[in-house]
mmCIF file of C-alpha atoms in Angstrom:
data_model
loop_
_atom_site.group_PDB
_atom_site.id
_atom_site.type_symbol
_atom_site.label_atom_id
_atom_site.label_comp_id
_atom_site.label_asym_id
_atom_site.label_seq_id
_atom_site.Cartn_x
_atom_site.Cartn_y
_atom_site.Cartn_z
ATOM 1 C CA MET A 1083 52.964 34.776 2.182
ATOM 2 C CA ASN A 1084 55.318 32.742 4.396
ATOM 3 C CA LEU A 1085 55.989 29.016 3.992
ATOM 4 C CA ASP A 1086 53.396 27.975 6.613
ATOM 5 C CA ASN A 1087 50.669 29.954 4.892
ATOM 6 C CA GLN A 1088 51.724 28.617 1.510
ATOM 7 C CA LEU A 1089 51.342 25.053 2.787
ATOM 8 C CA LEU A 1090 47.960 25.876 4.353
ATOM 9 C CA PHE A 1091 46.760 27.369 1.088
ATOM 10 C CA PHE A 1092 48.064 24.432 -0.949
ATOM 11 C CA PHE A 1093 46.459 21.665 1.122
ATOM 12 C CA SER A 1094 43.132 23.443 1.600
ATOM 13 C CA ALA A 1095 42.902 24.554 -2.057
ATOM 14 C CA LEU A 1096 43.905 21.111 -3.339
ATOM 15 C CA GLY A 1097 40.798 19.515 -1.851
ATOM 16 C CA ALA A 1098 38.516 22.273 -3.157
ATOM 17 C CA PHE A 1099 39.976 22.019 -6.666
ATOM 18 C CA ASN A 1100 39.655 18.231 -6.815
ATOM 19 C CA CYS A 1101 36.129 18.507 -5.428
ATOM 20 C CA LEU A 1102 35.215 20.766 -8.349
ATOM 21 C CA LEU A 1103 36.660 18.241 -10.804
ATOM 22 C CA LEU A 1104 34.731 15.419 -9.121
ATOM 23 C CA SER A 1105 31.493 17.387 -9.309
ATOM 24 C CA LEU A 1106 31.988 17.789 -13.077
ATOM 25 C CA TYR A 1107 32.701 14.071 -13.362
ATOM 26 C CA PHE A 1108 29.486 13.075 -11.558
ATOM 27 C CA PHE A 1109 27.493 15.568 -13.643
ATOM 28 C CA PHE A 1110 28.827 14.590 -17.059
ATOM 29 C CA GLY A 1111 31.059 11.498 -16.917
ATOM 30 C CA ALA A 1112 29.764 9.049 -14.319
ATOM 31 C CA LYS A 1113 27.913 5.988 -15.595
ATOM 32 C CA PRO A 1114 25.230 4.808 -15.360
ATOM 33 C CA LYS A 1115 23.317 8.084 -15.594
ATOM 34 C CA HIS A 1116 21.583 7.788 -12.249
ATOM 35 C CA ALA A 1117 19.884 10.542 -10.232
ATOM 36 C CA SER A 1118 22.262 9.904 -7.319
ATOM 37 C CA ASN A 1119 25.228 10.969 -9.489
ATOM 38 C CA TYR A 1120 23.621 14.316 -10.268
ATOM 39 C CA PHE A 1121 22.778 14.940 -6.618
ATOM 40 C CA LEU A 1122 26.343 14.040 -5.622
ATOM 41 C CA GLY A 1123 27.709 16.318 -8.338
ATOM 42 C CA GLY A 1124 25.561 19.175 -7.025
ATOM 43 C CA LEU A 1125 26.616 18.415 -3.452
ATOM 44 C CA LEU A 1126 30.315 18.507 -4.346
ATOM 45 C CA ALA A 1127 29.836 21.722 -6.343
ATOM 46 C CA THR A 1128 28.194 23.535 -3.409
ATOM 47 C CA LEU A 1129 30.885 22.260 -1.043
ATOM 48 C CA SER A 1130 33.568 23.479 -3.426
ATOM 49 C CA ILE A 1131 32.018 26.956 -3.519
ATOM 50 C CA ARG A 1132 31.815 27.033 0.285
ATOM 51 C CA VAL A 1133 35.417 25.925 0.728
ATOM 52 C CA TRP A 1134 36.815 28.306 -1.909
ATOM 53 C CA LYS A 1135 35.092 31.159 -0.100
ATOM 54 C CA SER A 1136 36.691 30.107 3.180
ATOM 55 C CA ILE A 1137 40.147 29.876 1.629
ATOM 56 C CA PHE A 1138 40.032 33.267 -0.080
ATOM 57 C CA PHE A 1139 38.559 35.003 2.965
ATOM 58 C CA TYR A 1140 41.156 33.488 5.309
ATOM 59 C CA PHE A 1141 44.057 34.734 3.195
ATOM 60 C CA ASN A 1142 42.338 37.968 2.175
ATOM 61 C CA PRO A 1143 40.023 39.347 4.920
ATOM 62 C CA GLU A 1144 39.204 42.318 2.671
ATOM 63 C CA LEU A 1145 37.496 40.023 0.204
ATOM 64 C CA SER A 1146 34.340 41.446 -1.338
ATOM 65 C CA LYS A 1147 31.227 40.684 0.719
ATOM 66 C CA THR A 1148 29.551 39.400 -2.434
ATOM 67 C CA TYR A 1149 31.847 36.350 -2.395
ATOM 68 C CA LEU A 1150 31.005 35.773 1.255
ATOM 69 C CA GLN A 1151 27.308 35.883 0.401
ATOM 70 C CA ILE A 1152 27.737 33.371 -2.432
ATOM 71 C CA GLY A 1153 29.752 31.014 -0.204
ATOM 72 C CA LEU A 1154 27.224 31.077 2.634
ATOM 73 C CA SER A 1155 24.284 30.749 0.252
ATOM 74 C CA ALA A 1156 25.820 27.579 -1.202
ATOM 75 C CA CYS A 1157 25.652 26.002 2.284
ATOM 76 C CA PHE A 1158 21.870 26.267 2.118
ATOM 77 C CA PHE A 1159 21.884 23.477 -0.500
ATOM 78 C CA ILE A 1160 24.398 21.062 1.080
ATOM 79 C CA GLY A 1161 21.936 19.398 3.480
ATOM 80 C CA PRO A 1162 19.080 18.921 0.965
ATOM 81 C CA LEU A 1163 21.453 17.587 -1.714
ATOM 82 C CA LEU A 1164 22.900 15.119 0.804
ATOM 83 C CA TYR A 1165 19.388 13.901 1.665
ATOM 84 C CA PHE A 1166 18.318 13.502 -1.978
ATOM 85 C CA PHE A 1167 21.610 11.756 -2.823
ATOM 86 C CA ILE A 1168 20.994 9.138 -0.122
ATOM 87 C CA LYS A 1169 17.362 8.647 -1.154
ATOM 88 C CA ALA A 1170 18.367 8.183 -4.789
ATOM 89 C CA LYS A 1171 21.193 5.806 -3.838
ATOM 90 C CA GLN A 1172 18.773 3.669 -1.856
ATOM 91 C CA SER A 1173 16.724 3.281 -5.055
ATOM 92 C CA GLU A 1174 13.632 4.552 -3.321
ATOM 93 C CA GLU A 1175 11.091 6.317 -5.480
ATOM 94 C CA ILE A 1176 11.968 10.014 -5.593
ATOM 95 C CA LYS A 1177 9.039 12.109 -6.643
ATOM 96 C CA LYS A 1178 9.303 15.437 -8.405
ATOM 97 C CA ARG A 1179 9.135 17.216 -5.067
ATOM 98 C CA TRP A 1180 12.937 17.351 -4.984
ATOM 99 C CA LEU A 1181 12.799 19.683 -7.978
ATOM 100 C CA TYR A 1182 10.226 21.916 -6.300
ATOM 101 C CA GLN A 1183 12.142 21.991 -3.020
ATOM 102 C CA LEU A 1184 15.476 22.867 -4.608
ATOM 103 C CA SER A 1185 13.788 25.438 -6.864
ATOM 104 C CA PHE A 1186 12.121 27.012 -3.827
ATOM 105 C CA LEU A 1187 15.455 27.157 -1.973
ATOM 106 C CA GLY A 1188 17.112 28.680 -5.031
ATOM 107 C CA LEU A 1189 14.386 31.322 -5.397
ATOM 108 C CA LEU A 1190 14.450 32.081 -1.658
ATOM 109 C CA THR A 1191 18.243 32.460 -1.703
ATOM 110 C CA ILE A 1192 18.128 34.841 -4.674
ATOM 111 C CA VAL A 1193 15.289 36.967 -3.270
ATOM 112 C CA VAL A 1194 16.848 37.256 0.202
ATOM 113 C CA GLY A 1195 20.242 38.023 -1.353
ATOM 114 C CA ILE A 1196 18.753 40.842 -3.424
ATOM 115 C CA ILE A 1197 16.705 42.359 -0.601
ATOM 116 C CA TYR A 1198 19.383 41.920 2.085
ATOM 117 C CA PRO A 1199 22.786 41.864 0.360
ATOM 118 C CA TYR A 1200 25.728 40.965 2.608
ATOM 119 C CA GLU A 1201 27.510 44.171 1.579
ATOM 120 C CA GLU A 1202 24.875 46.308 3.273
ATOM 121 C CA ASN A 1203 23.613 43.893 5.951
ATOM 122 C CA ALA A 1204 26.742 42.228 7.293
ATOM 123 C CA LEU A 1205 25.449 42.034 10.891
ATOM 124 C CA LEU A 1206 22.171 40.475 9.737
ATOM 125 C CA TRP A 1207 24.063 37.790 7.830
ATOM 126 C CA MET A 1208 26.561 37.094 10.621
ATOM 127 C CA ASN A 1209 24.056 37.066 13.501
ATOM 128 C CA TYR A 1210 20.979 35.504 11.898
ATOM 129 C CA PHE A 1211 21.374 34.126 8.359
ATOM 130 C CA TYR A 1212 24.609 32.310 9.252
ATOM 131 C CA LYS A 1213 22.847 30.536 12.143
ATOM 132 C CA ILE A 1214 19.772 29.683 10.057
ATOM 133 C CA ILE A 1215 21.962 28.175 7.323
ATOM 134 C CA ASN A 1216 24.012 26.104 9.798
ATOM 135 C CA TYR A 1217 20.990 24.808 11.704
ATOM 136 C CA GLN A 1218 19.222 23.904 8.467
ATOM 137 C CA TRP A 1219 22.403 22.090 7.391
ATOM 138 C CA ILE A 1220 22.620 19.986 10.572
ATOM 139 C CA LEU A 1221 18.857 19.312 10.511
ATOM 140 C CA MET A 1222 19.163 17.801 7.029
ATOM 141 C CA ILE A 1223 22.182 15.774 8.191
ATOM 142 C CA VAL A 1224 20.051 14.321 11.010
ATOM 143 C CA ILE A 1225 17.193 13.521 8.599
ATOM 144 C CA SER A 1226 19.698 11.901 6.219
ATOM 145 C CA GLY A 1227 21.080 9.866 9.122
ATOM 146 C CA ILE A 1228 17.573 8.594 9.886
ATOM 147 C CA SER A 1229 17.243 7.484 6.259
ATOM 148 C CA LEU A 1230 20.478 5.523 6.713
ATOM 149 C CA ARG A 1231 19.323 3.676 9.849
ATOM 150 C CA SER A 1232 19.168 0.284 8.095
ATOM 151 C CA THR A 1233 22.730 0.800 6.814
ATOM 152 C CA PHE A 1234 23.901 1.741 10.309
ATOM 153 C CA LYS A 1235 22.274 -1.455 11.627
ATOM 154 C CA LYS A 1236 24.217 -3.490 9.081
ATOM 155 C CA LEU A 1237 27.399 -1.686 10.092
ATOM 156 C CA ILE A 1238 26.853 -2.333 13.814
ATOM 157 C CA SER A 1239 25.501 -5.896 13.651
ATOM 158 C CA ARG A 1240 28.039 -7.095 11.045
ATOM 159 C CA VAL A 1241 25.602 -9.858 10.136
ATOM 160 C CA HIS A 1242 25.049 -8.478 6.635
ATOM 161 C CA LYS A 1243 28.070 -7.205 4.737
ATOM 162 C CA LEU A 1244 28.093 -3.611 3.555
ATOM 163 C CA ASP A 1245 28.201 -3.294 -0.222
ATOM 164 C CA TYR A 1246 29.871 -0.567 -2.289
ATOM 165 C CA ASN A 1247 26.780 1.669 -2.241
ATOM 166 C CA ASP A 1248 26.576 1.384 1.548
ATOM 167 C CA PHE A 1249 30.189 2.485 1.877
ATOM 168 C CA MET A 1250 29.601 5.352 -0.540
ATOM 169 C CA MET A 1251 26.559 6.636 1.352
ATOM 170 C CA LEU A 1252 28.315 6.315 4.721
ATOM 171 C CA SER A 1253 31.451 8.045 3.402
ATOM 172 C CA VAL A 1254 29.515 10.995 1.992
ATOM 173 C CA PHE A 1255 27.310 11.276 5.087
ATOM 174 C CA SER A 1256 30.262 11.096 7.508
ATOM 175 C CA GLY A 1257 32.244 13.569 5.425
ATOM 176 C CA ILE A 1258 29.439 16.144 5.396
ATOM 177 C CA LEU A 1259 28.958 15.732 9.147
ATOM 178 C CA LEU A 1260 32.684 16.212 9.851
ATOM 179 C CA ILE A 1261 32.832 19.297 7.617
ATOM 180 C CA TRP A 1262 29.808 20.804 9.381
ATOM 181 C CA ILE A 1263 31.443 20.190 12.781
ATOM 182 C CA ALA A 1264 34.690 21.774 11.567
ATOM 183 C CA TYR A 1265 32.917 24.917 10.360
ATOM 184 C CA PHE A 1266 30.583 25.109 13.343
ATOM 185 C CA THR A 1267 33.509 24.950 15.798
ATOM 186 C CA ALA A 1268 35.777 27.205 13.704
ATOM 187 C CA SER A 1269 35.361 30.055 16.211
ATOM 188 C CA TYR A 1270 37.147 27.875 18.794
ATOM 189 C CA THR A 1271 39.901 26.681 16.439
ATOM 190 C CA SER A 1272 40.658 28.453 13.153
ATOM 191 C CA TYR A 1273 38.547 29.544 10.200
ATOM 192 C CA ILE A 1274 40.752 27.560 7.815
ATOM 193 C CA THR A 1275 40.015 24.343 9.746
ATOM 194 C CA GLY A 1276 36.847 23.791 7.716
ATOM 195 C CA ALA A 1277 38.752 23.862 4.418
ATOM 196 C CA LEU A 1278 41.514 21.614 5.745
ATOM 197 C CA SER A 1279 39.014 19.137 7.194
ATOM 198 C CA PHE A 1280 37.266 19.076 3.836
ATOM 199 C CA SER A 1281 40.498 18.135 2.027
ATOM 200 C CA PHE A 1282 41.227 15.439 4.612
ATOM 201 C CA THR A 1283 37.687 14.057 4.476
ATOM 202 C CA LEU A 1284 37.621 14.085 0.677
ATOM 203 C CA TYR A 1285 40.826 12.088 0.297
ATOM 204 C CA LEU A 1286 39.919 9.706 3.121
ATOM 205 C CA SER A 1287 36.548 8.985 1.486
ATOM 206 C CA ILE A 1288 38.172 8.456 -1.908
ATOM 207 C CA SER A 1289 40.679 6.043 -0.342
ATOM 208 C CA VAL A 1290 37.914 4.017 1.346
ATOM 209 C CA LEU A 1291 35.833 3.829 -1.825
ATOM 210 C CA MET A 1292 38.840 2.891 -3.970
ATOM 211 C CA TYR A 1293 39.664 0.108 -1.508
ATOM 212 C CA GLN A 1294 36.089 -1.212 -1.639
ATOM 213 C CA ARG A 1295 36.040 -1.063 -5.425
ATOM 214 C CA LYS A 1296 39.347 -2.946 -5.537
ATOM 215 C CA LYS A 1297 37.795 -5.659 -3.330
ATOM 216 C CA LYS A 1298 34.853 -5.823 -5.719
ATOM 217 C CA PHE A 1299 37.151 -6.258 -8.722
ATOM 218 C CA THR A 1300 39.143 -8.894 -6.826
ATOM 219 C CA THR A 1301 35.924 -10.830 -6.225
ATOM 220 C CA ILE A 1302 35.123 -10.654 -9.937
ATOM 221 C CA ALA A 1303 38.599 -11.934 -10.761
ATOM 222 C CA ILE A 1304 38.142 -14.882 -8.392
ATOM 223 C CA LYS A 1305 34.825 -15.711 -10.021
ATOM 224 C CA GLU A 1306 36.486 -15.689 -13.443
ATOM 225 C CA LYS A 1307 39.224 -17.954 -12.116
ATOM 226 C CA TYR A 1308 36.644 -20.598 -11.209
ATOM 227 C CA ALA A 1309 34.558 -20.100 -14.339
ATOM 228 C CA SER A 1310 35.910 -23.328 -15.798
ATOM 229 C CA ASN A 1311 34.421 -25.274 -12.860
ATOM 230 C CA LYS A 1312 30.842 -24.258 -13.591
ATOM 231 C CA ILE A 1313 27.870 -26.190 -12.265
ATOM 232 C CA SER A 1314 25.949 -27.893 -15.068
ATOM 233 C CA SER A 1315 22.383 -26.750 -15.713
ATOM 234 C CA GLU A 1316 20.970 -30.148 -14.662
ATOM 235 C CA GLU A 1317 22.905 -30.204 -11.411
ATOM 236 C CA ALA A 1318 21.985 -26.568 -10.790
ATOM 237 C CA LYS A 1319 18.288 -27.337 -11.289
ATOM 238 C CA SER A 1320 18.492 -30.204 -8.787
ATOM 239 C CA LEU A 1321 20.328 -28.071 -6.222
ATOM 240 C CA VAL A 1322 17.902 -25.157 -6.584
ATOM 241 C CA LEU A 1323 14.901 -27.447 -6.022
ATOM 242 C CA LYS A 1324 16.560 -28.828 -2.891
ATOM 243 C CA ILE A 1325 17.399 -25.357 -1.564
ATOM 244 C CA GLU A 1326 13.954 -23.895 -2.326
ATOM 245 C CA LYS A 1327 12.221 -26.834 -0.609
ATOM 246 C CA THR A 1328 14.382 -26.442 2.517
ATOM 247 C CA ILE A 1329 13.859 -22.689 2.642
ATOM 248 C CA ASN A 1330 10.074 -23.009 2.297
ATOM 249 C CA ASP A 1331 9.679 -26.032 4.578
ATOM 250 C CA GLU A 1332 11.692 -24.470 7.396
ATOM 251 C CA SER A 1333 10.675 -20.856 6.631
ATOM 252 C CA LEU A 1334 14.341 -19.873 6.699
ATOM 253 C CA PHE A 1335 13.592 -16.602 4.886
ATOM 254 C CA LYS A 1336 11.722 -15.352 7.974
ATOM 255 C CA ASN A 1337 15.056 -15.025 9.755
ATOM 256 C CA PRO A 1338 16.167 -11.428 8.982
ATOM 257 C CA ASN A 1339 19.738 -12.338 9.946
ATOM 258 C CA LEU A 1340 20.029 -15.368 7.675
ATOM 259 C CA THR A 1341 23.480 -15.573 6.069
ATOM 260 C CA LEU A 1342 24.886 -17.542 3.166
ATOM 261 C CA PRO A 1343 27.086 -19.741 5.424
ATOM 262 C CA GLN A 1344 24.025 -20.594 7.564
ATOM 263 C CA LEU A 1345 21.973 -21.572 4.520
ATOM 264 C CA ALA A 1346 24.845 -23.605 3.089
ATOM 265 C CA LYS A 1347 25.157 -25.531 6.358
ATOM 266 C CA THR A 1348 21.392 -26.151 6.550
ATOM 267 C CA VAL A 1349 21.140 -27.550 3.012
ATOM 268 C CA SER A 1350 24.470 -29.419 3.320
ATOM 269 C CA ILE A 1351 26.187 -27.625 0.449
ATOM 270 C CA ARG A 1352 29.658 -26.134 0.569
ATOM 271 C CA GLN A 1353 29.551 -22.372 0.994
ATOM 272 C CA HIS A 1354 31.640 -21.771 -2.124
ATOM 273 C CA ARG A 1355 29.395 -24.096 -4.135
ATOM 274 C CA LEU A 1356 26.245 -22.292 -3.021
ATOM 275 C CA SER A 1357 27.779 -18.925 -3.818
ATOM 276 C CA GLN A 1358 28.803 -20.171 -7.265
ATOM 277 C CA LEU A 1359 25.296 -21.542 -7.897
ATOM 278 C CA LEU A 1360 23.655 -18.223 -7.034
ATOM 279 C CA ASN A 1361 26.118 -15.970 -8.845
ATOM 280 C CA ASP A 1362 26.900 -18.016 -11.965
ATOM 281 C CA ASN A 1363 23.818 -20.120 -12.604
ATOM 282 C CA LEU A 1364 21.029 -17.949 -11.200
ATOM 283 C CA GLU A 1365 22.880 -14.621 -11.639
ATOM 284 C CA LYS A 1366 21.556 -13.422 -8.301
ATOM 285 C CA SER A 1367 23.108 -12.192 -5.093
ATOM 286 C CA PHE A 1368 22.321 -14.076 -1.893
ATOM 287 C CA THR A 1369 20.232 -11.139 -0.626
ATOM 288 C CA GLN A 1370 18.210 -10.982 -3.835
ATOM 289 C CA PHE A 1371 17.621 -14.741 -3.791
ATOM 290 C CA ILE A 1372 16.292 -14.744 -0.213
ATOM 291 C CA ASN A 1373 14.331 -11.531 -0.702
ATOM 292 C CA GLU A 1374 12.308 -13.221 -3.457
ATOM 293 C CA PHE A 1375 11.004 -15.707 -0.882
ATOM 294 C CA ARG A 1376 10.286 -12.877 1.540
ATOM 295 C CA ILE A 1377 8.385 -10.891 -1.076
ATOM 296 C CA GLU A 1378 6.259 -13.943 -1.954
ATOM 297 C CA GLU A 1379 5.394 -14.245 1.734
ATOM 298 C CA ALA A 1380 4.618 -10.522 1.903
ATOM 299 C CA LYS A 1381 2.316 -10.795 -1.122
ATOM 300 C CA LYS A 1382 0.382 -13.605 0.576
ATOM 301 C CA LEU A 1383 0.041 -11.559 3.772
ATOM 302 C CA LEU A 1384 -1.095 -8.480 1.859
ATOM 303 C CA LYS A 1385 -3.918 -10.478 0.271
ATOM 304 C CA THR A 1386 -4.921 -12.609 3.274
ATOM 305 C CA GLU A 1387 -4.237 -10.238 6.186
ATOM 306 C CA SER A 1388 -4.668 -6.788 4.652
ATOM 307 C CA ASN A 1389 -5.561 -5.334 8.060
ATOM 308 C CA LEU A 1390 -1.959 -5.694 9.219
ATOM 309 C CA LYS A 1391 0.320 -2.668 9.213
ATOM 310 C CA MET A 1392 3.114 -2.626 6.674
ATOM 311 C CA GLU A 1393 5.675 -2.755 9.494
ATOM 312 C CA ILE A 1394 4.176 -6.025 10.743
ATOM 313 C CA ILE A 1395 4.039 -7.520 7.236
ATOM 314 C CA ALA A 1396 7.681 -6.566 6.674
ATOM 315 C CA GLU A 1397 8.668 -8.179 9.974
ATOM 316 C CA LYS A 1398 6.632 -11.348 9.373
ATOM 317 C CA SER A 1399 8.194 -11.697 5.937
ATOM 318 C CA GLY A 1400 11.742 -11.583 7.304
ATOM 319 C CA PHE A 1401 12.782 -7.973 6.683
ATOM 320 C CA ASN A 1402 14.657 -6.096 9.404
ATOM 321 C CA SER A 1403 13.439 -2.630 8.350
ATOM 322 C CA ASN A 1404 10.630 -0.934 6.445
ATOM 323 C CA SER A 1405 12.991 0.767 4.004
ATOM 324 C CA THR A 1406 14.578 -2.566 3.038
ATOM 325 C CA PHE A 1407 11.115 -4.092 2.597
ATOM 326 C CA TYR A 1408 9.847 -1.268 0.348
ATOM 327 C CA THR A 1409 13.040 -1.238 -1.727
ATOM 328 C CA ALA A 1410 13.027 -5.033 -2.250
ATOM 329 C CA PHE A 1411 9.278 -5.110 -3.018
ATOM 330 C CA LYS A 1412 9.593 -2.382 -5.654
ATOM 331 C CA LYS A 1413 12.667 -4.013 -7.206
ATOM 332 C CA ILE A 1414 11.116 -7.472 -7.487
ATOM 333 C CA THR A 1415 7.479 -6.601 -8.337
ATOM 334 C CA ASN A 1416 7.949 -3.190 -10.039
ATOM 335 C CA THR A 1417 5.241 -1.791 -7.792
ATOM 336 C CA THR A 1418 4.774 -0.703 -4.190
ATOM 337 C CA PRO A 1419 3.090 -2.778 -1.448
ATOM 338 C CA ALA A 1420 0.200 -0.293 -1.285
ATOM 339 C CA LYS A 1421 -0.441 -0.449 -5.048
ATOM 340 C CA TYR A 1422 -0.192 -4.251 -5.035
ATOM 341 C CA LEU A 1423 -2.761 -4.395 -2.222
ATOM 342 C CA ASN A 1424 -5.214 -2.228 -4.189
ATOM 343 C CA ASP A 1425 -4.841 -4.147 -7.459
#
């Protein structure tokens, strides 16, 4: 193996190896133990299998067809795991159907692999199964992208800041899309491009997420710095009453693009002071604080105008998307709008 090939092998294998380690971390080490971590661990594991197959086949074209079959079969799970990861990260209710769907895919993969092994049906795999797997992969990417539409709106409008979870979902989604493009166009470039793009995407995503986490820790440090200048409970109570009255009187919560600086200006409080009041005294984020007003409005509409569609109720209450409305309603009331309406 010449120096160029050694470098190609090193950089492509490095990403695959680290991906395997990350998958083990999200399966067994990541805290809190959330469903999204397990889906991400599974996603990284299937990607690692796919990339290792590509690497070994590129440097050893005589590789056993069984390894090729395992690598391609792993791709069948990348799209669904991406979709379930995003759903779990959005804190939407994930029913047991994910277990049935993944079990069905697993059973289908095993049965098809036994009946039509790659070793004896290479043309069938290359001409048909390969296409089915790739089109299913991109279809699930599109569906996942639709689930992220509210996050994309935040990214484009820049009115609401993206939080760490938003960056994580966007990084994983973008990475999977780029890897699919690299593999899908490999016939026009090089077969090893997919593995190299995976390594690049993996380290780029890690860099972005580390930067965002550093910003988060910096914010915490700043809060601790000003901890000695806390607002007294009496002053906080007075300020909260003033803010709540202004919000209700002027129906500020109905503005889906309301920001903390805008609210601070309206109630004549310094932005830093308002932020400190919410975070330190009320222990709430700005979004959570405003969403509580919106949910109260939604509850009134559900009881007084039950004929309205949920989309209309969400809009009238100040939410810019249905998914945000459902997520906030469930988080604040511990039930869904439909169940609340029927109670």
